[in-house]
XYZ file of C-alpha atoms in Angstrom:
724
model
C -81.127 59.526 93.530
C -83.454 56.629 94.244
C -80.457 54.332 94.605
C -78.750 56.888 96.839
C -81.792 57.190 99.097
C -82.058 53.412 99.263
C -78.416 53.055 100.253
C -78.565 55.810 102.850
C -81.684 54.241 104.301
C -79.868 50.929 104.586
C -76.899 52.536 106.332
C -79.208 54.339 108.726
C -81.115 51.147 109.388
C -77.974 49.198 110.167
C -76.593 51.772 112.550
C -79.735 53.049 114.181
C -82.321 50.271 114.174
C -83.472 49.355 117.609
C -80.979 51.742 119.209
C -83.513 52.581 121.871
C -83.902 48.974 122.866
C -81.073 48.757 125.391
C -82.209 45.465 126.811
C -80.128 43.801 129.515
C -77.575 41.195 128.506
C -79.415 38.677 130.668
C -82.351 38.643 128.276
C -79.992 37.841 125.399
C -78.213 34.910 126.996
C -80.674 33.404 129.487
C -82.348 31.211 126.890
C -78.975 29.837 125.755
C -78.126 28.287 129.139
C -79.958 25.361 130.691
C -80.801 26.011 134.332
C -79.499 22.585 135.371
C -76.155 23.299 133.675
C -75.777 26.488 135.680
C -77.136 25.322 139.042
C -77.246 21.662 139.996
C -80.823 20.511 140.577
C -82.494 23.571 139.061
C -85.478 23.043 136.753
C -85.949 26.424 135.105
C -85.529 30.177 135.264
C -88.276 32.604 136.142
C -89.087 35.880 134.421
C -86.508 38.662 134.505
C -87.394 41.318 137.039
C -88.283 44.746 135.738
C -86.418 46.653 138.437
C -83.117 44.752 138.444
C -81.752 42.612 135.575
C -81.886 39.348 137.537
C -84.084 36.275 137.205
C -85.028 33.643 139.791
C -83.507 30.176 139.596
C -86.313 27.686 140.212
C -86.379 24.158 141.557
C -89.825 22.559 141.551
C -91.328 26.044 141.424
C -89.340 27.311 144.420
C -86.738 30.070 144.118
C -83.321 28.744 145.147
C -81.243 31.610 143.822
C -80.925 34.519 141.433
C -79.127 34.598 138.085
C -77.536 37.626 136.413
C -74.955 38.627 133.803
C -71.984 40.516 135.228
C -71.940 42.980 132.298
C -75.349 44.306 133.373
C -73.818 45.627 136.599
C -70.134 46.397 136.080
C -67.724 47.055 133.241
C -66.256 43.779 132.009
C -64.031 45.065 129.236
C -61.232 42.578 128.681
C -57.996 42.248 126.739
C -59.847 42.446 123.427
C -61.541 45.716 124.396
C -64.934 43.961 124.350
C -67.084 42.770 127.278
C -66.671 39.366 128.885
C -70.181 38.146 129.683
C -70.302 35.809 132.675
C -73.547 34.326 133.993
C -73.613 33.984 137.775
C -76.185 32.559 140.192
C -76.253 33.386 143.912
C -78.411 31.949 146.691
C -80.186 33.646 149.593
C -77.013 33.485 151.702
C -75.059 35.426 149.058
C -73.044 32.401 148.029
C -72.255 31.752 144.386
C -74.038 28.571 143.291
C -73.353 28.669 139.577
C -71.041 30.363 137.072
C -70.784 30.071 133.292
C -68.685 32.019 130.833
C -71.287 32.645 128.137
C -69.646 35.076 125.713
C -66.253 36.689 125.197
C -64.037 37.942 122.387
C -60.712 37.372 124.108
C -57.795 36.157 121.961
C -56.721 33.679 124.656
C -58.440 30.760 122.923
C -56.477 31.548 119.803
C -53.033 31.406 121.409
C -53.221 27.902 122.769
C -55.560 28.156 125.777
C -58.678 26.035 125.214
C -62.029 27.628 125.874
C -62.890 24.674 128.108
C -60.089 25.667 130.476
C -61.514 29.163 130.829
C -65.009 27.842 131.462
C -63.655 25.425 134.063
C -61.908 28.313 135.818
C -65.171 30.284 135.904
C -66.981 27.266 137.366
C -64.459 27.165 140.233
C -66.150 30.261 141.685
C -69.063 28.128 142.871
C -69.109 28.390 146.658
C -67.645 31.914 146.774
C -68.946 33.715 149.874
C -69.888 37.244 148.874
C -70.437 38.275 152.490
C -66.809 37.452 153.225
C -65.796 39.303 150.067
C -67.684 42.395 151.223
C -65.891 42.293 154.568
C -62.420 41.791 153.036
C -62.752 44.156 150.122
C -62.908 41.354 147.590
C -59.786 39.468 148.659
C -60.998 36.618 150.837
C -60.612 34.119 147.978
C -57.583 32.831 146.102
C -57.101 34.074 142.555
C -56.241 31.195 140.217
C -54.587 32.780 137.194
C -54.011 30.904 133.947
C -50.675 31.706 132.371
C -51.200 33.631 129.143
C -54.626 34.860 130.214
C -53.739 37.105 133.139
C -55.861 40.083 132.146
C -58.857 37.967 131.188
C -58.844 36.029 134.443
C -58.481 39.186 136.512
C -61.401 40.839 134.700
C -63.590 37.762 135.203
C -62.652 37.605 138.879
C -63.297 41.298 139.405
C -66.640 41.231 137.595
C -67.952 38.200 139.494
C -67.091 39.707 142.875
C -68.232 43.280 142.223
C -71.378 42.390 140.277
C -72.208 39.709 142.845
C -71.938 42.222 145.664
C -74.201 44.675 143.821
C -76.834 42.015 143.285
C -76.568 40.703 146.860
C -76.965 44.193 148.264
C -79.806 45.036 145.912
C -81.736 41.912 146.884
C -80.691 41.873 150.532
C -79.001 38.466 150.255
C -76.855 37.179 153.108
C -77.813 40.127 155.263
C -76.121 42.569 152.891
C -77.903 45.812 152.193
C -77.421 48.582 149.718
C -75.283 51.466 150.865
C -77.390 54.176 152.432
C -76.627 57.831 152.517
C -73.838 58.564 154.972
C -75.063 61.037 157.579
C -71.798 61.019 159.546
C -68.718 63.188 158.986
C -67.554 63.322 155.406
C -64.308 64.558 153.962
C -63.053 65.996 150.741
C -59.706 67.140 149.392
C -58.554 70.413 150.901
C -57.126 72.477 148.003
C -55.522 74.920 150.472
C -53.311 72.248 152.045
C -49.593 72.368 151.388
C -47.081 69.574 150.887
C -43.430 69.362 151.865
C -41.049 69.928 148.941
C -38.587 67.301 150.225
C -38.898 63.620 149.285
C -37.881 62.355 152.720
C -40.491 64.523 154.433
C -43.154 63.337 152.012
C -42.284 59.783 152.964
C -42.255 60.618 156.640
C -45.698 62.250 156.810
C -47.397 59.516 154.756
C -47.859 61.491 151.557
C -45.783 58.789 149.898
C -46.338 55.140 150.842
C -43.834 52.400 150.093
C -43.796 48.683 149.336
C -40.291 47.195 149.445
C -39.662 43.528 148.684
C -36.317 41.793 148.459
C -35.393 38.577 146.708
C -35.536 36.598 149.941
C -39.147 37.639 150.591
C -40.198 36.761 147.050
C -38.576 33.325 147.196
C -40.285 32.673 150.538
C -43.673 33.749 149.161
C -43.470 31.381 146.201
C -42.183 28.575 148.399
C -45.273 29.033 150.573
C -47.452 28.198 147.567
C -46.408 24.592 148.025
C -45.551 24.027 144.367
C -42.084 22.466 144.005
C -41.742 24.030 140.564
C -41.723 27.484 142.156
C -38.966 26.482 144.574
C -36.957 25.041 141.715
C -37.115 28.353 139.885
C -36.072 30.468 142.880
C -34.216 33.695 142.168
C -30.466 33.278 142.497
C -29.602 36.864 143.476
C -28.558 37.607 147.032
C -31.559 37.549 149.401
C -31.152 41.224 150.283
C -31.236 42.307 146.636
C -34.119 44.666 145.936
C -36.778 42.820 143.980
C -39.027 45.865 143.789
C -39.385 49.128 145.657
C -42.662 50.778 144.742
C -44.025 54.068 146.086
C -47.468 55.593 145.604
C -48.958 59.065 146.092
C -52.390 60.535 145.345
C -51.404 63.306 142.937
C -54.943 64.424 142.160
C -54.435 66.613 145.216
C -52.853 69.718 143.669
C -50.393 70.272 146.534
C -49.011 66.744 146.232
C -48.793 67.076 142.449
C -46.826 70.313 142.761
C -44.516 68.776 145.348
C -43.736 65.595 143.419
C -43.774 66.749 139.806
C -42.165 69.448 137.760
C -44.358 72.534 137.371
C -45.140 71.867 133.714
C -46.003 68.241 134.418
C -48.264 69.198 137.320
C -50.085 71.633 135.023
C -50.450 68.930 132.349
C -51.862 66.580 134.973
C -54.482 69.144 135.977
C -55.510 69.545 132.337
C -55.607 65.770 131.833
C -58.012 65.166 134.710
C -61.664 65.982 134.193
C -64.108 66.896 136.934
C -64.365 64.048 139.435
C -61.279 62.210 138.164
C -58.425 61.288 140.469
C -54.886 60.160 139.803
C -52.057 58.354 141.520
C -48.344 58.429 140.848
C -46.468 55.145 141.069
C -42.682 54.985 140.954
C -40.560 51.881 141.147
C -37.123 50.337 140.829
C -35.539 46.928 141.265
C -35.547 43.637 139.395
C -39.307 43.613 138.808
C -41.468 46.025 136.826
C -44.879 46.970 138.170
C -45.946 47.777 134.596
C -44.607 44.767 132.753
C -44.937 44.666 128.981
C -48.420 43.194 128.519
C -50.018 46.632 128.229
C -48.050 47.301 125.053
C -50.100 44.689 123.177
C -53.278 44.526 125.192
C -53.556 48.005 126.610
C -54.113 46.776 130.194
C -51.619 46.988 133.047
C -52.088 43.487 134.395
C -49.641 43.659 137.315
C -51.358 46.365 139.349
C -54.936 47.036 140.414
C -56.391 49.664 142.745
C -58.836 48.278 145.323
C -61.066 50.279 147.653
C -63.754 48.329 149.477
C -65.570 46.515 146.657
C -64.413 49.010 144.038
C -61.503 47.973 141.857
C -59.867 49.946 139.085
C -57.740 48.342 136.400
C -55.646 50.736 134.414
C -55.586 50.817 130.621
C -53.144 52.592 128.350
C -55.546 55.516 127.891
C -55.502 56.039 131.674
C -51.714 56.242 131.781
C -49.012 58.868 131.331
C -45.297 58.616 131.958
C -43.640 60.977 134.407
C -40.768 62.681 132.634
C -39.007 63.850 135.787
C -39.718 64.159 139.499
C -39.608 67.626 141.018
C -39.291 66.851 144.743
C -35.957 67.640 146.360
C -33.844 64.576 147.042
C -35.996 62.291 144.915
C -34.249 58.942 144.360
C -33.605 57.596 140.887
C -36.383 55.274 139.755
C -36.487 53.118 136.655
C -40.242 53.595 136.309
C -42.395 56.623 137.098
C -45.965 56.829 135.877
C -49.320 58.537 136.385
C -52.590 56.584 136.390
C -56.011 58.167 136.067
C -58.936 56.960 138.214
C -62.158 57.773 136.316
C -64.878 59.760 138.026
C -67.464 57.025 137.504
C -65.360 54.320 139.168
C -66.803 55.001 142.641
C -63.389 55.851 144.078
C -63.301 58.124 147.143
C -59.906 59.847 147.596
C -60.617 60.530 151.280
C -60.801 56.815 152.084
C -58.030 54.273 152.303
C -57.213 52.091 149.319
C -54.536 49.677 148.285
C -52.509 48.890 145.209
C -52.330 45.153 144.669
C -49.140 44.010 142.938
C -49.208 40.762 140.993
C -45.848 38.954 140.940
C -45.300 36.114 138.512
C -42.719 33.378 138.189
C -42.175 31.224 135.127
C -42.177 27.523 135.988
C -42.380 26.100 132.484
C -42.221 27.037 128.817
C -45.730 28.529 128.938
C -46.664 28.191 132.612
C -46.405 30.735 135.405
C -47.299 30.905 139.059
C -48.595 34.065 140.708
C -48.754 35.681 144.114
C -49.863 39.127 145.254
C -48.674 41.848 147.637
C -50.559 44.935 148.837
C -49.405 48.514 149.208
C -51.870 50.324 151.469
C -52.499 54.046 151.185
C -54.438 56.549 153.278
C -54.255 60.224 152.446
C -52.943 62.110 155.515
C -55.527 64.162 157.389
C -53.833 67.455 156.567
C -54.919 67.111 152.945
C -58.581 66.672 153.893
C -61.323 68.850 155.260
C -64.717 68.011 156.683
C -67.807 68.885 154.704
C -71.262 69.420 156.026
C -73.749 66.749 155.081
C -77.240 67.886 154.206
C -80.113 65.856 155.594
C -80.534 62.847 153.377
C -83.735 62.627 151.397
C -85.885 59.577 151.668
C -83.894 56.657 150.351
C -85.720 53.983 148.377
C -85.191 50.373 149.245
C -82.162 48.485 147.972
C -83.830 47.098 144.896
C -85.187 50.462 143.834
C -81.804 52.049 144.398
C -80.156 49.706 141.952
C -83.042 50.169 139.545
C -82.375 53.899 139.415
C -78.791 53.354 138.350
C -78.734 54.247 134.676
C -76.383 51.717 133.150
C -76.885 53.295 129.749
C -75.655 56.616 131.132
C -72.616 54.846 132.573
C -71.873 53.286 129.203
C -72.248 56.670 127.544
C -69.807 58.170 130.004
C -67.413 55.342 129.231
C -67.388 55.763 125.462
C -67.236 59.552 125.764
C -64.207 59.229 128.020
C -62.623 56.811 125.554
C -63.144 59.306 122.726
C -61.586 62.037 124.848
C -58.577 59.858 125.589
C -58.250 58.874 121.933
C -58.193 62.447 120.632
C -54.656 62.188 119.168
C -55.460 58.904 117.407
C -58.754 60.317 116.143
C -56.946 63.399 114.830
C -54.369 61.291 112.971
C -57.088 59.085 111.479
C -59.126 62.111 110.437
C -55.978 63.578 108.874
C -55.394 60.411 106.852
C -58.993 60.433 105.651
C -58.778 64.115 104.734
C -55.568 63.623 102.747
C -56.976 60.583 100.958
C -60.173 62.449 100.106
C -58.097 65.261 98.635
C -56.110 62.802 96.518
C -59.287 61.245 95.140
C -60.949 64.575 94.376
C -57.835 65.976 92.702
C -56.464 62.732 91.311
C -55.351 64.304 88.026
C -53.011 66.647 89.884
C -51.948 63.990 92.393
C -50.937 61.478 89.703
C -49.219 63.902 87.340
C -45.738 63.122 88.693
C -45.407 59.332 88.660
C -42.358 59.109 90.915
C -43.721 61.554 93.499
C -47.066 59.770 93.587
C -45.396 56.373 94.005
C -43.493 57.501 97.100
C -46.556 59.262 98.459
C -48.536 56.042 98.149
C -45.797 53.934 99.754
C -45.494 56.409 102.654
C -49.258 56.437 103.132
C -49.393 52.621 103.218
C -46.546 52.474 105.739
C -48.439 54.889 107.988
C -51.636 52.853 107.627
C -49.824 49.603 108.447
C -47.750 50.856 111.368
C -50.161 53.357 112.918
C -53.694 52.263 112.042
C -52.784 48.585 112.044
C -50.069 47.586 114.469
C -50.391 50.528 116.853
C -54.100 51.389 116.888
C -55.444 47.960 115.819
C -57.948 49.735 113.548
C -58.308 46.778 111.204
C -61.828 46.338 109.920
C -63.162 42.804 109.590
C -66.057 40.931 108.084
C -66.929 40.077 111.689
C -67.933 43.727 112.163
C -70.425 43.423 109.335
C -71.853 40.195 110.694
C -72.245 41.848 114.093
C -74.129 44.738 112.485
C -76.521 42.413 110.721
C -76.937 40.421 113.911
C -77.802 43.648 115.711
C -80.833 44.058 113.485
C -82.186 40.858 114.997
C -81.057 41.069 118.621
C -81.251 44.820 119.211
C -78.710 47.468 118.282
C -76.660 49.325 120.859
C -74.628 52.376 119.907
C -72.355 51.891 122.901
C -70.954 48.608 121.611
C -69.600 50.339 118.494
C -68.673 53.677 120.044
C -66.246 51.983 122.432
C -63.778 51.733 119.529
C -63.545 55.240 118.028
C -61.203 54.456 115.134
C -63.210 51.473 113.929
C -66.395 53.530 114.224
C -64.894 56.382 112.187
C -63.454 54.068 109.552
C -66.766 52.287 108.988
C -68.573 55.555 108.438
C -65.789 56.650 106.093
C -66.120 53.379 104.188
C -69.898 53.842 103.910
C -69.397 57.311 102.425
C -66.576 56.155 100.152
C -68.753 53.392 98.702
C -71.055 56.075 97.309
C -68.239 58.000 95.653
C -65.473 55.569 94.726
C -66.528 52.012 95.550
C -64.622 49.554 97.699
C -61.163 50.674 96.623
C -60.929 53.591 99.036
C -60.641 51.137 101.917
C -59.174 48.046 100.271
C -56.501 49.937 98.368
C -55.561 52.588 100.898
C -56.877 52.081 104.441
C -56.643 48.318 105.036
C -53.544 47.551 107.150
C -53.257 43.970 105.870
C -53.680 45.168 102.302
C -50.897 47.666 102.945
C -48.723 44.874 104.375
C -49.263 42.790 101.230
C -48.405 45.605 98.857
C -45.341 46.728 100.811
C -43.924 43.214 101.051
C -44.548 42.748 97.329
C -42.669 45.969 96.595
C -39.743 44.681 98.641
C -39.906 41.404 96.708
C -39.825 43.300 93.410
C -36.789 45.252 94.595
C -35.098 41.909 95.328
C -36.012 40.703 91.807
C -38.498 38.091 92.954
C -40.328 36.963 89.801
C -43.889 38.209 89.453
C -46.592 35.880 88.166
C -49.457 37.138 86.017
C -52.258 34.600 85.970
C -53.964 33.920 82.638
C -57.058 36.084 82.342
C -59.401 33.121 82.134
C -58.045 31.565 85.343
C -57.880 34.943 87.094
C -61.516 35.678 86.235
C -62.627 32.296 87.597
C -60.793 32.785 90.891
C -62.612 36.074 91.606
C -65.838 34.417 92.842
C -64.067 32.516 95.644
C -64.123 35.480 98.011
C -67.814 36.076 97.327
C -68.595 32.455 98.144
C -66.586 32.741 101.375
C -68.481 35.871 102.383
C -71.885 34.432 101.591
C -70.993 31.270 103.496
C -69.934 33.275 106.559
C -73.017 35.429 106.333
C -75.259 32.367 106.149
C -73.568 30.801 109.180
C -73.871 34.069 111.111
C -77.653 33.957 110.714
C -77.632 30.693 112.667
C -74.693 31.256 115.019
C -72.631 34.428 115.185
C -70.115 32.651 117.422
C -69.528 29.932 114.840
C -69.233 32.544 112.113
C -66.596 34.405 114.127
C -64.534 31.229 114.370
C -64.874 30.567 110.634
C -63.914 34.190 109.966
C -60.356 33.149 110.856
C -60.073 32.825 107.088
C -59.140 36.481 107.540
C -55.499 36.706 108.657
C -56.108 40.183 110.104
C -56.155 39.151 113.752
C -52.907 37.216 113.411
C -50.911 39.637 111.277
C -52.268 42.988 112.489
C -54.018 42.793 115.873
C -51.782 40.180 117.522
C -48.695 40.997 115.408
C -48.006 37.307 114.760
C -47.893 36.504 118.501
C -50.154 33.506 118.203
C -50.307 29.727 117.865
C -48.192 28.471 114.964
C -51.039 27.302 112.647
C -52.426 30.827 112.488
C -48.984 32.331 111.937
C -48.247 29.745 109.231
C -51.520 30.557 107.464
C -50.947 34.320 107.500
C -47.336 33.845 106.419
C -48.409 31.594 103.532
C -50.767 34.296 102.263
C -48.025 36.905 102.466
C -45.637 34.519 100.713
C -48.112 34.066 97.863
C -48.396 37.842 97.707
C -44.667 38.115 96.987
C -45.295 36.495 93.587
C -48.910 37.560 92.909
C -49.519 41.084 94.190
C -52.377 41.242 96.736
C -53.121 37.544 96.280
C -55.390 37.445 99.334
C -57.256 40.624 98.365
C -57.956 39.324 94.876
C -59.244 35.859 95.616
C -59.958 35.172 99.296
C -60.924 38.311 101.248
C -64.568 38.115 102.438
C -64.467 41.724 103.629
C -63.433 42.873 100.163
C -66.274 40.835 98.706
C -68.767 42.374 101.117
C -67.630 45.877 100.161
C -67.595 45.025 96.459
C -71.258 44.007 96.382
C -72.524 47.629 96.689
C -69.577 48.971 94.636
C -71.757 49.570 91.596
C -73.930 51.934 93.631
C -71.227 54.590 93.458
C -72.504 57.845 92.010
C -69.418 58.879 90.014
C -66.930 57.311 87.648
C -63.692 59.069 88.498
C -61.175 56.959 86.584
C -60.472 58.514 83.183
C -60.180 56.367 80.069
C -59.413 56.922 76.358
C -61.395 55.437 73.504
C -58.264 53.534 72.573
C -58.073 51.809 75.998
C -58.499 48.082 75.358
C -58.587 48.473 71.587
C -55.840 48.564 70.581
C -53.973 49.660 73.738
C -53.504 47.059 76.493
C -50.968 48.973 78.605
C -53.219 49.669 81.617
C -54.717 46.182 81.519
C -51.244 44.632 81.551
C -49.900 46.894 84.271
C -52.897 46.931 86.645
C -51.489 45.551 89.936
C -54.634 43.489 90.648
C -55.721 42.746 87.067
C -58.976 44.671 87.546
C -59.026 45.936 83.928
C -60.612 43.680 81.320
C -58.720 43.072 78.070
C -61.502 45.064 76.410
C -60.522 48.101 78.504
C -63.324 48.279 81.080
C -62.402 48.655 84.756
C -64.227 46.229 87.021
C -65.324 48.339 90.027
C -65.840 45.188 92.113
C -62.142 44.333 91.866
C -60.509 47.755 91.520
C -58.606 48.914 94.607
C -58.287 52.531 93.405
C -54.501 52.486 93.506
C -54.703 55.115 90.711
C -51.856 53.492 88.764
C -53.993 53.613 85.621
C -54.361 57.369 86.155
C -50.592 57.714 86.354
C -50.358 55.851 83.037
C -53.202 57.983 81.638
C -50.916 61.024 81.838
C -47.589 59.293 81.157
C -45.603 60.899 78.381
C -43.382 57.855 78.044
C -45.816 54.918 78.376
C -49.335 55.840 77.239
C -49.535 55.545 73.402
C -52.377 58.067 73.225
C -50.388 60.716 75.127
C -47.272 59.991 73.084
C -49.260 60.330 69.868
C -50.707 63.656 71.005
C -47.256 64.938 71.938
C -45.842 63.953 68.564
C -48.713 65.702 66.795
C -48.173 68.809 68.955
C -44.431 68.756 68.273
C -45.067 68.365 64.565
C -47.335 71.383 64.570
C -44.894 73.364 66.672
C -41.943 72.669 64.356
C -43.843 73.487 61.115
C -42.437 76.388 59.120
C -43.632 79.789 60.469
C -45.889 81.823 58.182
C -46.076 85.547 57.515
C -49.039 87.673 58.360
C -50.688 86.847 54.995
C -50.650 83.144 55.768
C -47.901 82.303 53.190
C -44.638 80.662 54.143
C -41.856 83.181 54.690
C -39.316 83.031 51.891
C -35.664 82.834 52.814
C -33.760 86.092 52.744
C -31.820 86.746 49.600
């Protein structure tokens, strides 16, 4: 029990230490950036203010600007699902005087785009006039998008503009001031309003708004960019051909939802939206898709963004539902029809005008694209609104105090709670997998009694883990997660950072519990998507009669320590530089094979493919000898409280059946199972009960049969004599 208490204390320490210390990101990264590198001529940074997470930029002791991290003010979640931290400096005129990309986890660097190119793009924002951005709704500047990094660039752009405006207003820079309470007329949705049931009437009264672009307009727009490559790649269809026709309606108004959608779909929409949420319907047809295909891999719809004043909303897959059928009379046939949720905490006001910005791209090279944008404006017609009385506004604190009262932690909590709500189906499936696996482990004797049935159960389970947990949900654990946890003990732990990914959070807690009961095998042998991929491909290789290699025990035993050395090396590097450790952690092929599904630069694909190729001949080659995550989980494997795997006295001496048939050679020739290497595939438990393979079982059956076929005796105990 002492060991158990020690382990539980360690788990609690890792996940809860310093959880209350939700320090701003600026305090974490300010010391890593030289003031002169951020702002030309600057000498140093001053102390971070207590009311707003900004610090003065000093030149010879005089404040020439203010520095901040965008993630302290707005959500900067990127393609990877993690924040993109950008350091920005603004002067007293609300002009950007310095920008540096200080931290991100985007996969763009790993698919051929150098990090230097991204940092150079961020630096191009120097000179941005935030006053002009406030007046134009964030569109007074040109958006320079790097092909292959569309989502990342758009998130960086959005965060610099919106966070910059918040800081400028909070500090009163450039004459900007924080929004004060509106004492004029205000409006809200009128639930008693009615909508026309006919599509044409909905278009006519402004309930539906349209953006129609033909091929001629698109060619002209790209020609206006002045890049001859765009002209050379002009569309060849007739100029009047519809490039895209896109229509938008605010369906969070119940009358509009009932008019546009089928009754059942309108009811589902109402259940989907929580208090304060809004939603729009977007339908489209033509040569161009407003959704594209990027959201399938990255989860972000990179071709559309909702903009209202300085509020912008980018839609992720969890904020999206397809429209099965339109219910309005005379509705045209569209190739795309979708619903997009606008979260309550986005700052969106349905009574005000907004626009949907459409990003149009044109390929001008093997990996290069050019981009241009078009806007679809929308204003909800007056008949759907009603005036509301405005109570006298209480005393409003100054701009700085107003920003100080904004609870960013509460906003982050709302974000992860909303993510968990949206991920309910995925959470349910994951919980179901864990429940089934727990049942198999607890009742392993029953589960492994029928060898053929158990084999197909295991193969089906691994397929589900690979396809669903891995390729679909990207719930692949990594040694990087462990390094981040240890790093959190030093820099301050934040629950929000881990709660943003529900499946990873659940799996890590399941792994922690499983280590106490069964060791590392519960994850490595059953829940690891890459491990499942290795085993499934090996099974296919066996079916195709690919020869299987069994390494000599002496060599096999000496290859085991490699993965432990890799883990300890990564851990040591992470103590000095977590960023460097993350790059070295590419020894894990998980990101290539599972997260990015082999859509990556060729060296990474070649490496992952080579490991899988080796696994065709030596089952789970990577798991056995190279996996640092497996090594990290194996270290506490001996802390498990129970020894579930049954053995006979004869195992190892003289019987070597289990040792010879163990898929990962985790059984010593002397019969002991090495818990550090065992993946709990339970094959030895199948053999333990086999009536055709296990010598001990066969011997018992023969003895039982011999007793059963002995001559019957009479009641006195003497053999019955034959009848005369």
